[in-house]
Amino acid sequence: MGDSIRYVATELATDVVVNVGDVKFYLHKFPLLSKSEHLQKLVASTNDENGDEILIQEIPGGPAAFEICAKFCYGMAVTLNAYNVVAARCAAEYLEMYESVEKGNLVYKIDIFLNSSIFRSWKDSIIILQTTKSLLPWAEELKLVSHCLDSIASKACMDTNMVEWSYTYSRKKLPSENGKDPLWNGVRKPQVVPRDWWVEDLCELQIDLFKRAITTIIKKGRVSGDVIGEALIAYTLRRLPGSSKGIVLGSDVTKHRSLAETIVRLLPAEKGSVPCGFMLRLLRAAILLECEETGRNELMRRIGQQLDEATMADLLIQSPTTKYNVDIVQGLVEKFVAYEQNARSALLVDSDFQENRSPKSAPDASKAVVAKLVEGYLAEIARDPNLPLSKFVHLAETVSGFGRPSHDGLYRAIDMYLKVRLLKFRFLQKHHSPIVFAGEQEHPGDEQE
């Protein structure tokens, strides 16, 4: 019972009861009405049947926020911090505690506190951004969310030489933290703030707020694509279980699908801003989670641009029918071919480039790397006895025109494919089973009499 009743210890008897949720506040009209225009209206509209009892059900922040406002009305000390200031500000707005009611009112005082203290603090800005989620739409309408996002983005975009506040950074140890910081003329060099110092703290945000924070940072235009990429990688590894291995664990498919789709949409436009290996793991997750086709196609296009950076293990994406998803790899190689053709065409148009460099060197080097990559992949998938010949041949033909020192890798892949089929043939022959190779079908009219 004590937890649901609040009262002011005073010699004067209380003359109004304010019901906020399931909590009753026994208070005095004068201090409340002197600072809250909304309570003035409620008291004026209270009929005789209700006596001096007021019902407030929709106040943002609930009883805790109202209690802060009530204490302020009584002139009591009010402790505001990053965890409760947004709720108090929204509640003060609801109660209409404006300057027009009384000078130095709570709305004014909280706004001063936010601008002079909270928004100047890196970690406090992140904390209050998290608290806004339970205070919508008030926090949005009062622009507390946008102010908070701008504060975070402005700090993330600052020159690292000016970063002096506390931040979390445990992913990679700095030289000064592992005892290997070199000395200069006997004096230890000042610690260098890494460009992605802000990444880990933003990983604490839920995906919707993380998306808005990253978008705001990108709009500032002062953070490079590779640092944005670092943030996306760190967030994915933290929030998408199994993403480091290209698999997705857990039962909350809808939540994980939304996260994966958001990360894909946030990928920086610059080529190389995100490693190819990460994008391939993200593609695996997108396939398993059945993400939207548009996002998957865009991700494949991005991977195709950097396919020469991939490893053979990156391409081993599982399939429900065959051991590996050859169609996805086929699509990635085709995206690579299209990108290389466009790049070559662009180089040919650039007459200045033709005068100084050979347009063949870079594209051909990438093609040789991808040809070797595909040959290794063909040798691996050739071990699958259920792999259709048509898929094996199609993938091999896609890179057949790529220049490379030798075709030994392709010959080994073909040899492996034939050996596996020969073993399968002998096994089926030994057990007197009908022989049907992968990709072939028995025709109804071919039955033996």
CSV table of C-alpha atoms in Angstrom, one decimal:
chain,number,residue,atom,x,y,z
A,1,MET,CA,0.0,0.0,0.0
A,2,GLY,CA,2.9,2.4,0.8
A,3,ASP,CA,4.3,2.0,-2.7
A,4,SER,CA,1.0,3.3,-4.2
A,5,ILE,CA,0.7,6.4,-2.0
A,6,ARG,CA,2.8,9.6,-2.0
A,7,TYR,CA,2.3,12.6,0.3
A,8,VAL,CA,4.1,15.7,1.5
A,9,ALA,CA,5.1,15.9,5.2
A,10,THR,CA,3.7,19.2,6.2
A,11,GLU,CA,1.6,20.8,9.0
A,12,LEU,CA,-1.0,21.9,6.4
A,13,ALA,CA,-3.6,19.3,5.4
A,14,THR,CA,-3.5,18.3,1.8
A,15,ASP,CA,-6.4,19.5,-0.4
A,16,VAL,CA,-6.0,17.6,-3.6
A,17,VAL,CA,-5.4,14.0,-4.6
A,18,VAL,CA,-3.7,13.4,-8.0
A,19,ASN,CA,-4.0,9.9,-9.3
A,20,VAL,CA,-1.2,9.0,-11.7
A,21,GLY,CA,-1.5,5.4,-12.9
A,22,ASP,CA,-1.9,3.3,-9.8
A,23,VAL,CA,-0.2,5.8,-7.5
A,24,LYS,CA,-2.1,8.4,-5.4
A,25,PHE,CA,-0.3,11.7,-4.6
A,26,TYR,CA,-1.8,13.7,-1.6
A,27,LEU,CA,-0.7,17.2,-2.3
A,28,HIS,CA,-1.6,20.9,-2.0
A,29,LYS,CA,-3.3,22.9,-4.8
A,30,PHE,CA,-1.3,26.2,-4.4
A,31,PRO,CA,2.2,25.0,-5.2
A,32,LEU,CA,0.9,22.8,-8.1
A,33,LEU,CA,-1.3,25.4,-9.7
A,34,SER,CA,1.3,28.1,-9.4
A,35,LYS,CA,3.5,26.3,-11.9
A,36,SER,CA,1.2,24.0,-14.0
A,37,GLU,CA,-1.3,25.4,-16.4
A,38,HIS,CA,-2.6,21.9,-17.2
A,39,LEU,CA,-3.4,21.2,-13.5
A,40,GLN,CA,-5.1,24.6,-13.3
A,41,LYS,CA,-7.5,23.5,-16.1
A,42,LEU,CA,-8.1,20.0,-14.5
A,43,VAL,CA,-8.9,21.5,-11.1
A,44,ALA,CA,-11.3,24.1,-12.7
A,45,SER,CA,-13.1,21.3,-14.6
A,46,THR,CA,-13.4,18.9,-11.6
A,47,ASN,CA,-17.0,18.5,-10.6
A,48,ASP,CA,-18.4,18.2,-7.1
A,49,GLU,CA,-18.8,14.4,-7.4
A,50,ASN,CA,-15.1,13.9,-7.7
A,51,GLY,CA,-14.3,16.3,-4.9
A,52,ASP,CA,-10.7,17.3,-5.0
A,53,GLU,CA,-9.4,14.2,-6.8
A,54,ILE,CA,-7.7,14.5,-10.2
A,55,LEU,CA,-7.0,11.7,-12.6
A,56,ILE,CA,-3.9,11.8,-14.8
A,57,GLN,CA,-3.4,8.6,-16.8
A,58,GLU,CA,-1.5,9.7,-20.0
A,59,ILE,CA,1.4,11.7,-18.5
A,60,PRO,CA,4.7,10.6,-20.1
A,61,GLY,CA,7.1,8.9,-17.7
A,62,GLY,CA,4.3,7.9,-15.3
A,63,PRO,CA,4.4,8.4,-11.5
A,64,ALA,CA,8.2,8.8,-11.3
A,65,ALA,CA,8.2,11.7,-13.8
A,66,PHE,CA,5.2,13.3,-12.1
A,67,GLU,CA,6.9,13.1,-8.7
A,68,ILE,CA,9.9,15.0,-10.1
A,69,CYS,CA,7.5,17.8,-11.3
A,70,ALA,CA,5.6,17.8,-8.0
A,71,LYS,CA,8.8,18.2,-6.0
A,72,PHE,CA,9.9,21.1,-8.2
A,73,CYS,CA,6.5,22.8,-7.6
A,74,TYR,CA,7.2,22.5,-3.8
A,75,GLY,CA,10.7,23.9,-4.2
A,76,MET,CA,12.4,20.6,-3.2
A,77,ALA,CA,15.7,19.5,-4.5
A,78,VAL,CA,15.3,17.6,-7.8
A,79,THR,CA,18.1,15.3,-9.0
A,80,LEU,CA,18.1,15.1,-12.8
A,81,ASN,CA,20.4,12.8,-14.8
A,82,ALA,CA,20.7,11.1,-18.2
A,83,TYR,CA,18.3,8.4,-17.1
A,84,ASN,CA,15.4,10.5,-16.0
A,85,VAL,CA,15.7,13.9,-17.6
A,86,VAL,CA,13.8,13.0,-20.8
A,87,ALA,CA,10.9,11.7,-18.8
A,88,ALA,CA,10.9,14.8,-16.6
A,89,ARG,CA,11.0,17.1,-19.7
A,90,CYS,CA,8.1,15.3,-21.4
A,91,ALA,CA,6.1,15.3,-18.1
A,92,ALA,CA,6.8,19.0,-17.6
A,93,GLU,CA,5.5,19.6,-21.2
A,94,TYR,CA,2.4,17.6,-20.5
A,95,LEU,CA,1.7,19.6,-17.3
A,96,GLU,CA,2.4,22.9,-19.2
A,97,MET,CA,5.0,24.1,-16.8
A,98,TYR,CA,6.0,27.1,-19.0
A,99,GLU,CA,7.6,30.5,-18.5
A,100,SER,CA,4.2,32.1,-19.2
A,101,VAL,CA,2.9,30.5,-16.0
A,102,GLU,CA,5.9,31.4,-13.8
A,103,LYS,CA,9.4,32.6,-14.6
A,104,GLY,CA,12.1,30.0,-14.1
A,105,ASN,CA,9.7,27.1,-14.6
A,106,LEU,CA,10.6,23.5,-15.0
A,107,VAL,CA,10.5,23.4,-18.9
A,108,TYR,CA,13.0,26.2,-19.0
A,109,LYS,CA,15.2,24.8,-16.3
A,110,ILE,CA,15.4,21.3,-17.9
A,111,ASP,CA,16.2,22.8,-21.4
A,112,ILE,CA,19.1,24.7,-19.9
A,113,PHE,CA,20.3,21.5,-18.2
A,114,LEU,CA,20.1,19.5,-21.4
A,115,ASN,CA,22.0,22.1,-23.5
A,116,SER,CA,24.6,23.0,-20.9
A,117,SER,CA,25.3,19.5,-19.6
A,118,ILE,CA,23.7,16.4,-21.1
A,119,PHE,CA,24.1,17.1,-24.8
A,120,ARG,CA,27.7,18.1,-24.2
A,121,SER,CA,28.4,14.7,-22.7
A,122,TRP,CA,29.1,11.8,-25.2
A,123,LYS,CA,27.9,8.9,-23.0
A,124,ASP,CA,25.0,10.9,-21.5
A,125,SER,CA,23.8,11.6,-25.0
A,126,ILE,CA,23.7,7.9,-25.8
A,127,ILE,CA,21.9,7.1,-22.6
A,128,ILE,CA,19.1,9.6,-23.1
A,129,LEU,CA,18.7,8.5,-26.7
A,130,GLN,CA,18.0,5.1,-25.3
A,131,THR,CA,15.4,6.4,-22.9
A,132,THR,CA,13.5,8.2,-25.6
A,133,LYS,CA,12.2,4.9,-27.0
A,134,SER,CA,9.7,4.5,-24.2
A,135,LEU,CA,8.6,8.2,-24.3
A,136,LEU,CA,7.4,8.4,-27.9
A,137,PRO,CA,5.9,10.4,-29.5
A,138,TRP,CA,6.6,13.1,-26.9
A,139,ALA,CA,10.4,12.8,-27.3
A,140,GLU,CA,10.1,13.2,-31.1
A,141,GLU,CA,7.7,16.1,-31.0
A,142,LEU,CA,9.9,18.0,-28.5
A,143,LYS,CA,12.9,17.3,-30.8
A,144,LEU,CA,14.8,15.6,-28.0
A,145,VAL,CA,15.6,12.7,-30.3
A,146,SER,CA,16.9,14.9,-33.1
A,147,HIS,CA,18.9,17.0,-30.7
A,148,CYS,CA,20.4,13.9,-29.2
A,149,LEU,CA,21.3,12.4,-32.6
A,150,ASP,CA,22.9,15.7,-33.7
A,151,SER,CA,25.0,15.8,-30.6
A,152,ILE,CA,26.2,12.2,-31.1
A,153,ALA,CA,26.9,12.8,-34.8
A,154,SER,CA,28.7,16.0,-34.2
A,155,LYS,CA,31.0,14.4,-31.7
A,156,ALA,CA,31.6,11.3,-33.9
A,157,CYS,CA,32.6,13.7,-36.8
A,158,MET,CA,35.1,15.7,-34.8
A,159,ASP,CA,38.8,15.7,-35.4
A,160,THR,CA,40.2,12.9,-33.2
A,161,ASN,CA,42.8,15.3,-31.8
A,162,MET,CA,39.9,17.1,-30.1
A,163,VAL,CA,38.4,14.0,-28.5
A,164,GLU,CA,38.9,14.3,-24.7
A,165,TRP,CA,35.9,12.6,-23.3
A,166,SER,CA,35.5,9.0,-22.0
A,167,TYR,CA,34.5,6.3,-24.6
A,168,THR,CA,34.5,2.6,-24.8
A,169,TYR,CA,37.2,0.9,-27.0
A,170,SER,CA,38.0,-2.7,-26.3
A,171,ARG,CA,38.0,-4.3,-29.8
A,172,LYS,CA,41.6,-3.4,-30.5
A,173,LYS,CA,44.1,-2.5,-27.9
A,174,LEU,CA,46.0,0.7,-28.3
A,175,PRO,CA,49.8,0.6,-28.0
A,176,SER,CA,49.6,2.6,-24.7
A,177,GLU,CA,47.2,0.1,-23.3
A,178,ASN,CA,49.3,-3.0,-23.9
A,179,GLY,CA,52.6,-1.6,-22.8
A,180,LYS,CA,54.1,-1.3,-26.2
A,181,ASP,CA,53.8,2.5,-26.7
A,182,PRO,CA,57.2,3.8,-27.9
A,183,LEU,CA,58.9,6.6,-26.1
A,184,TRP,CA,60.1,9.7,-27.9
A,185,ASN,CA,63.2,11.3,-26.3
A,186,GLY,CA,62.4,9.5,-23.1
A,187,VAL,CA,58.8,10.9,-23.0
A,188,ARG,CA,55.8,8.7,-23.7
A,189,LYS,CA,53.9,9.9,-26.8
A,190,PRO,CA,50.4,11.1,-26.2
A,191,GLN,CA,47.7,8.5,-26.8
A,192,VAL,CA,46.3,8.6,-30.4
A,193,VAL,CA,42.5,8.4,-30.5
A,194,PRO,CA,41.5,5.9,-33.2
A,195,ARG,CA,39.2,7.1,-35.9
A,196,ASP,CA,36.5,4.6,-34.9
A,197,TRP,CA,36.6,5.4,-31.2
A,198,TRP,CA,32.8,5.9,-31.2
A,199,VAL,CA,31.7,2.6,-32.7
A,200,GLU,CA,31.4,0.4,-29.6
A,201,ASP,CA,29.2,2.9,-27.7
A,202,LEU,CA,26.8,3.1,-30.6
A,203,CYS,CA,26.5,-0.7,-30.6
A,204,GLU,CA,24.5,-0.3,-27.4
A,205,LEU,CA,21.6,1.2,-29.3
A,206,GLN,CA,18.7,-0.8,-30.7
A,207,ILE,CA,18.6,-1.1,-34.5
A,208,ASP,CA,16.2,1.7,-35.2
A,209,LEU,CA,18.2,4.2,-33.2
A,210,PHE,CA,21.5,2.8,-34.5
A,211,LYS,CA,20.2,3.3,-38.0
A,212,ARG,CA,19.2,6.9,-37.3
A,213,ALA,CA,22.5,7.7,-35.6
A,214,ILE,CA,24.6,6.3,-38.5
A,215,THR,CA,22.4,8.1,-41.0
A,216,THR,CA,22.9,11.3,-39.2
A,217,ILE,CA,26.7,10.8,-39.1
A,218,ILE,CA,26.8,10.0,-42.8
A,219,LYS,CA,24.8,13.2,-43.6
A,220,LYS,CA,27.5,15.2,-41.8
A,221,GLY,CA,29.8,14.1,-44.5
A,222,ARG,CA,33.0,14.1,-42.4
A,223,VAL,CA,33.4,10.4,-41.6
A,224,SER,CA,35.0,8.1,-44.3
A,225,GLY,CA,33.2,5.1,-45.6
A,226,ASP,CA,35.6,2.6,-44.1
A,227,VAL,CA,34.9,3.9,-40.6
A,228,ILE,CA,31.2,3.6,-41.2
A,229,GLY,CA,31.9,0.1,-42.4
A,230,GLU,CA,33.7,-0.6,-39.1
A,231,ALA,CA,30.6,0.5,-37.2
A,232,LEU,CA,28.3,-1.8,-39.3
A,233,ILE,CA,30.6,-4.8,-38.8
A,234,ALA,CA,30.9,-4.3,-35.0
A,235,TYR,CA,27.1,-3.8,-34.7
A,236,THR,CA,26.4,-6.9,-36.8
A,237,LEU,CA,28.8,-9.1,-34.9
A,238,ARG,CA,27.3,-7.9,-31.6
A,239,ARG,CA,23.6,-8.1,-32.5
A,240,LEU,CA,23.3,-10.8,-35.1
A,241,PRO,CA,24.2,-14.2,-33.4
A,242,GLY,CA,26.4,-16.4,-35.5
A,243,SER,CA,27.1,-13.7,-38.1
A,244,SER,CA,30.9,-14.1,-37.6
A,245,LYS,CA,30.5,-17.6,-39.1
A,246,GLY,CA,27.9,-16.7,-41.7
A,247,ILE,CA,25.1,-18.5,-39.8
A,248,VAL,CA,22.2,-17.1,-37.8
A,249,LEU,CA,21.4,-18.6,-34.4
A,250,GLY,CA,18.2,-17.9,-32.3
A,251,SER,CA,14.5,-18.1,-32.9
A,252,ASP,CA,13.7,-14.4,-33.4
A,253,VAL,CA,13.8,-14.5,-37.2
A,254,THR,CA,11.7,-11.4,-37.8
A,255,LYS,CA,14.0,-9.3,-35.6
A,256,HIS,CA,17.1,-10.7,-37.1
A,257,ARG,CA,15.8,-10.3,-40.7
A,258,SER,CA,15.0,-6.6,-40.0
A,259,LEU,CA,18.5,-6.1,-38.6
A,260,ALA,CA,20.2,-7.7,-41.6
A,261,GLU,CA,18.1,-5.7,-44.1
A,262,THR,CA,18.9,-2.5,-42.3
A,263,ILE,CA,22.7,-3.2,-42.3
A,264,VAL,CA,22.6,-3.9,-46.0
A,265,ARG,CA,20.8,-0.6,-46.7
A,266,LEU,CA,23.4,1.3,-44.6
A,267,LEU,CA,26.4,-0.1,-46.4
A,268,PRO,CA,28.6,2.8,-47.7
A,269,ALA,CA,28.5,3.4,-51.4
A,270,GLU,CA,32.3,3.5,-51.7
A,271,LYS,CA,33.9,0.3,-53.0
A,272,GLY,CA,36.2,-1.3,-50.5
A,273,SER,CA,34.6,0.4,-47.5
A,274,VAL,CA,33.4,-3.0,-46.2
A,275,PRO,CA,35.5,-6.2,-46.6
A,276,CYS,CA,34.2,-8.7,-49.1
A,277,GLY,CA,34.4,-11.5,-46.5
A,278,PHE,CA,32.0,-9.6,-44.2
A,279,MET,CA,29.5,-9.0,-47.0
A,280,LEU,CA,29.6,-12.7,-47.9
A,281,ARG,CA,28.8,-13.6,-44.3
A,282,LEU,CA,26.0,-11.0,-44.4
A,283,LEU,CA,24.7,-12.6,-47.6
A,284,ARG,CA,24.6,-16.0,-46.0
A,285,ALA,CA,22.5,-14.5,-43.1
A,286,ALA,CA,20.3,-12.7,-45.6
A,287,ILE,CA,19.6,-16.0,-47.4
A,288,LEU,CA,18.9,-17.9,-44.3
A,289,LEU,CA,16.6,-15.2,-43.0
A,290,GLU,CA,14.8,-14.9,-46.3
A,291,CYS,CA,15.5,-11.1,-46.5
A,292,GLU,CA,13.9,-9.0,-49.2
A,293,GLU,CA,15.2,-9.8,-52.7
A,294,THR,CA,16.1,-6.2,-53.6
A,295,GLY,CA,18.5,-6.0,-50.7
A,296,ARG,CA,20.1,-9.4,-51.5
A,297,ASN,CA,20.6,-8.4,-55.1
A,298,GLU,CA,22.2,-5.1,-54.1
A,299,LEU,CA,24.5,-7.0,-51.7
A,300,MET,CA,25.5,-9.4,-54.4
A,301,ARG,CA,26.3,-6.5,-56.7
A,302,ARG,CA,28.5,-5.0,-54.0
A,303,ILE,CA,30.2,-8.4,-53.5
A,304,GLY,CA,30.7,-8.8,-57.2
A,305,GLN,CA,32.8,-5.6,-57.3
A,306,GLN,CA,35.2,-7.0,-54.7
A,307,LEU,CA,35.0,-10.7,-55.6
A,308,ASP,CA,38.8,-10.8,-56.1
A,309,GLU,CA,39.2,-10.2,-52.3
A,310,ALA,CA,37.1,-13.3,-51.3
A,311,THR,CA,38.5,-16.6,-50.2
A,312,MET,CA,37.2,-20.0,-51.3
A,313,ALA,CA,35.8,-20.7,-47.8
A,314,ASP,CA,33.7,-17.5,-48.1
A,315,LEU,CA,31.9,-18.9,-51.1
A,316,LEU,CA,30.9,-22.2,-49.4
A,317,ILE,CA,27.3,-21.2,-48.9
A,318,GLN,CA,25.0,-24.1,-48.0
A,319,SER,CA,22.0,-25.1,-50.0
A,320,PRO,CA,18.9,-27.2,-49.1
A,321,THR,CA,19.1,-29.3,-52.3
A,322,THR,CA,22.9,-29.6,-53.0
A,323,LYS,CA,25.7,-29.4,-50.6
A,324,TYR,CA,26.6,-25.8,-51.7
A,325,ASN,CA,24.6,-23.0,-53.3
A,326,VAL,CA,26.2,-22.9,-56.7
A,327,ASP,CA,23.6,-20.5,-58.1
A,328,ILE,CA,24.6,-17.8,-55.7
A,329,VAL,CA,28.3,-18.1,-56.6
A,330,GLN,CA,27.3,-18.2,-60.3
A,331,GLY,CA,25.4,-14.9,-59.7
A,332,LEU,CA,28.4,-13.3,-57.9
A,333,VAL,CA,30.8,-14.2,-60.7
A,334,GLU,CA,28.4,-12.8,-63.3
A,335,LYS,CA,28.1,-9.6,-61.2
A,336,PHE,CA,31.9,-9.5,-61.2
A,337,VAL,CA,32.1,-9.9,-65.0
A,338,ALA,CA,29.5,-7.1,-65.5
A,339,TYR,CA,31.4,-4.8,-63.1
A,340,GLU,CA,34.8,-5.5,-64.9
A,341,GLN,CA,33.2,-4.8,-68.3
A,342,ASN,CA,31.8,-1.5,-67.1
A,343,ALA,CA,35.1,-0.6,-65.6
A,344,ARG,CA,36.9,-1.4,-68.8
A,345,SER,CA,34.5,0.7,-70.8
A,346,ALA,CA,34.9,3.6,-68.5
A,347,LEU,CA,38.7,3.4,-68.8
A,348,LEU,CA,38.5,3.3,-72.6
A,349,VAL,CA,36.4,6.5,-72.6
A,350,ASP,CA,38.9,8.3,-70.4
A,351,SER,CA,41.5,9.3,-73.0
A,352,ASP,CA,43.9,10.8,-70.4
A,353,PHE,CA,44.0,7.5,-68.6
A,354,GLN,CA,44.8,5.6,-71.9
A,355,GLU,CA,47.8,7.9,-72.4
A,356,ASN,CA,49.4,7.1,-69.1
A,357,ARG,CA,48.4,3.6,-68.2
A,358,SER,CA,47.4,0.3,-69.8
A,359,PRO,CA,43.7,-0.3,-69.3
A,360,LYS,CA,44.3,-4.0,-69.3
A,361,SER,CA,46.6,-4.3,-66.2
A,362,ALA,CA,44.2,-3.9,-63.3
A,363,PRO,CA,41.1,-5.7,-64.7
A,364,ASP,CA,43.2,-8.6,-65.9
A,365,ALA,CA,44.9,-9.0,-62.5
A,366,SER,CA,41.5,-9.1,-60.8
A,367,LYS,CA,40.2,-11.6,-63.4
A,368,ALA,CA,43.2,-13.9,-62.8
A,369,VAL,CA,42.5,-13.9,-59.0
A,370,VAL,CA,38.8,-14.6,-59.5
A,371,ALA,CA,39.6,-17.4,-62.0
A,372,LYS,CA,41.9,-19.1,-59.5
A,373,LEU,CA,39.2,-18.6,-56.8
A,374,VAL,CA,36.5,-20.2,-59.0
A,375,GLU,CA,38.8,-23.1,-59.9
A,376,GLY,CA,39.3,-23.9,-56.2
A,377,TYR,CA,35.5,-23.6,-55.6
A,378,LEU,CA,34.8,-26.0,-58.6
A,379,ALA,CA,37.2,-28.5,-57.1
A,380,GLU,CA,35.4,-28.4,-53.8
A,381,ILE,CA,31.8,-28.6,-55.2
A,382,ALA,CA,32.9,-31.4,-57.5
A,383,ARG,CA,33.0,-33.7,-54.5
A,384,ASP,CA,29.2,-33.4,-54.2
A,385,PRO,CA,27.7,-36.4,-56.1
A,386,ASN,CA,24.3,-34.5,-56.4
A,387,LEU,CA,25.8,-31.5,-58.2
A,388,PRO,CA,24.3,-31.3,-61.7
A,389,LEU,CA,26.8,-31.3,-64.6
A,390,SER,CA,25.1,-28.2,-66.1
A,391,LYS,CA,25.9,-26.0,-63.1
A,392,PHE,CA,29.5,-27.2,-63.0
A,393,VAL,CA,30.0,-26.5,-66.7
A,394,HIS,CA,28.2,-23.2,-66.6
A,395,LEU,CA,30.3,-21.8,-63.8
A,396,ALA,CA,33.5,-23.1,-65.4
A,397,GLU,CA,32.5,-21.4,-68.7
A,398,THR,CA,31.9,-18.1,-67.0
A,399,VAL,CA,35.6,-17.7,-66.2
A,400,SER,CA,36.9,-19.6,-69.2
A,401,GLY,CA,38.0,-16.4,-70.9
A,402,PHE,CA,39.9,-15.0,-67.9
A,403,GLY,CA,43.6,-15.0,-68.4
A,404,ARG,CA,45.8,-16.9,-65.9
A,405,PRO,CA,49.2,-18.5,-66.0
A,406,SER,CA,47.8,-22.0,-66.3
A,407,HIS,CA,44.5,-24.0,-66.3
A,408,ASP,CA,45.8,-26.7,-63.9
A,409,GLY,CA,43.2,-25.8,-61.3
A,410,LEU,CA,40.4,-26.2,-63.7
A,411,TYR,CA,41.8,-29.6,-64.9
A,412,ARG,CA,42.0,-30.8,-61.2
A,413,ALA,CA,38.3,-29.7,-60.7
A,414,ILE,CA,37.2,-31.7,-63.8
A,415,ASP,CA,39.2,-34.7,-62.7
A,416,MET,CA,37.6,-34.6,-59.3
A,417,TYR,CA,34.1,-34.3,-60.8
A,418,LEU,CA,34.7,-37.3,-63.0
A,419,LYS,CA,36.2,-39.4,-60.2
A,420,VAL,CA,33.2,-38.8,-57.9
A,421,ARG,CA,30.8,-39.7,-60.7
A,422,LEU,CA,32.8,-42.9,-61.5
A,423,LEU,CA,32.6,-44.0,-57.9
A,424,LYS,CA,28.9,-43.3,-57.9
A,425,PHE,CA,28.5,-45.3,-61.1
A,426,ARG,CA,30.4,-48.3,-59.6
A,427,PHE,CA,28.4,-48.1,-56.4
A,428,LEU,CA,25.1,-48.1,-58.2
A,429,GLN,CA,26.2,-50.9,-60.6
A,430,LYS,CA,27.3,-53.0,-57.7
A,431,HIS,CA,24.0,-52.7,-55.9
A,432,HIS,CA,22.0,-53.1,-59.2
A,433,SER,CA,20.3,-49.7,-58.8
A,434,PRO,CA,18.9,-47.7,-61.7
A,435,ILE,CA,21.6,-45.2,-62.8
A,436,VAL,CA,20.4,-41.6,-62.9
A,437,PHE,CA,23.1,-38.9,-62.9
A,438,ALA,CA,22.6,-35.5,-61.3
A,439,GLY,CA,20.6,-33.3,-63.6
A,440,GLU,CA,19.0,-36.2,-65.5
A,441,GLN,CA,15.6,-37.7,-65.1
A,442,GLU,CA,14.0,-41.0,-66.1
A,443,HIS,CA,11.4,-40.7,-68.7
A,444,PRO,CA,8.1,-42.6,-68.2
A,445,GLY,CA,8.3,-44.1,-71.7
A,446,ASP,CA,11.8,-45.6,-71.0
A,447,GLU,CA,10.7,-48.2,-68.5
A,448,GLN,CA,12.1,-51.7,-68.9
A,449,GLU,CA,9.8,-54.5,-69.8
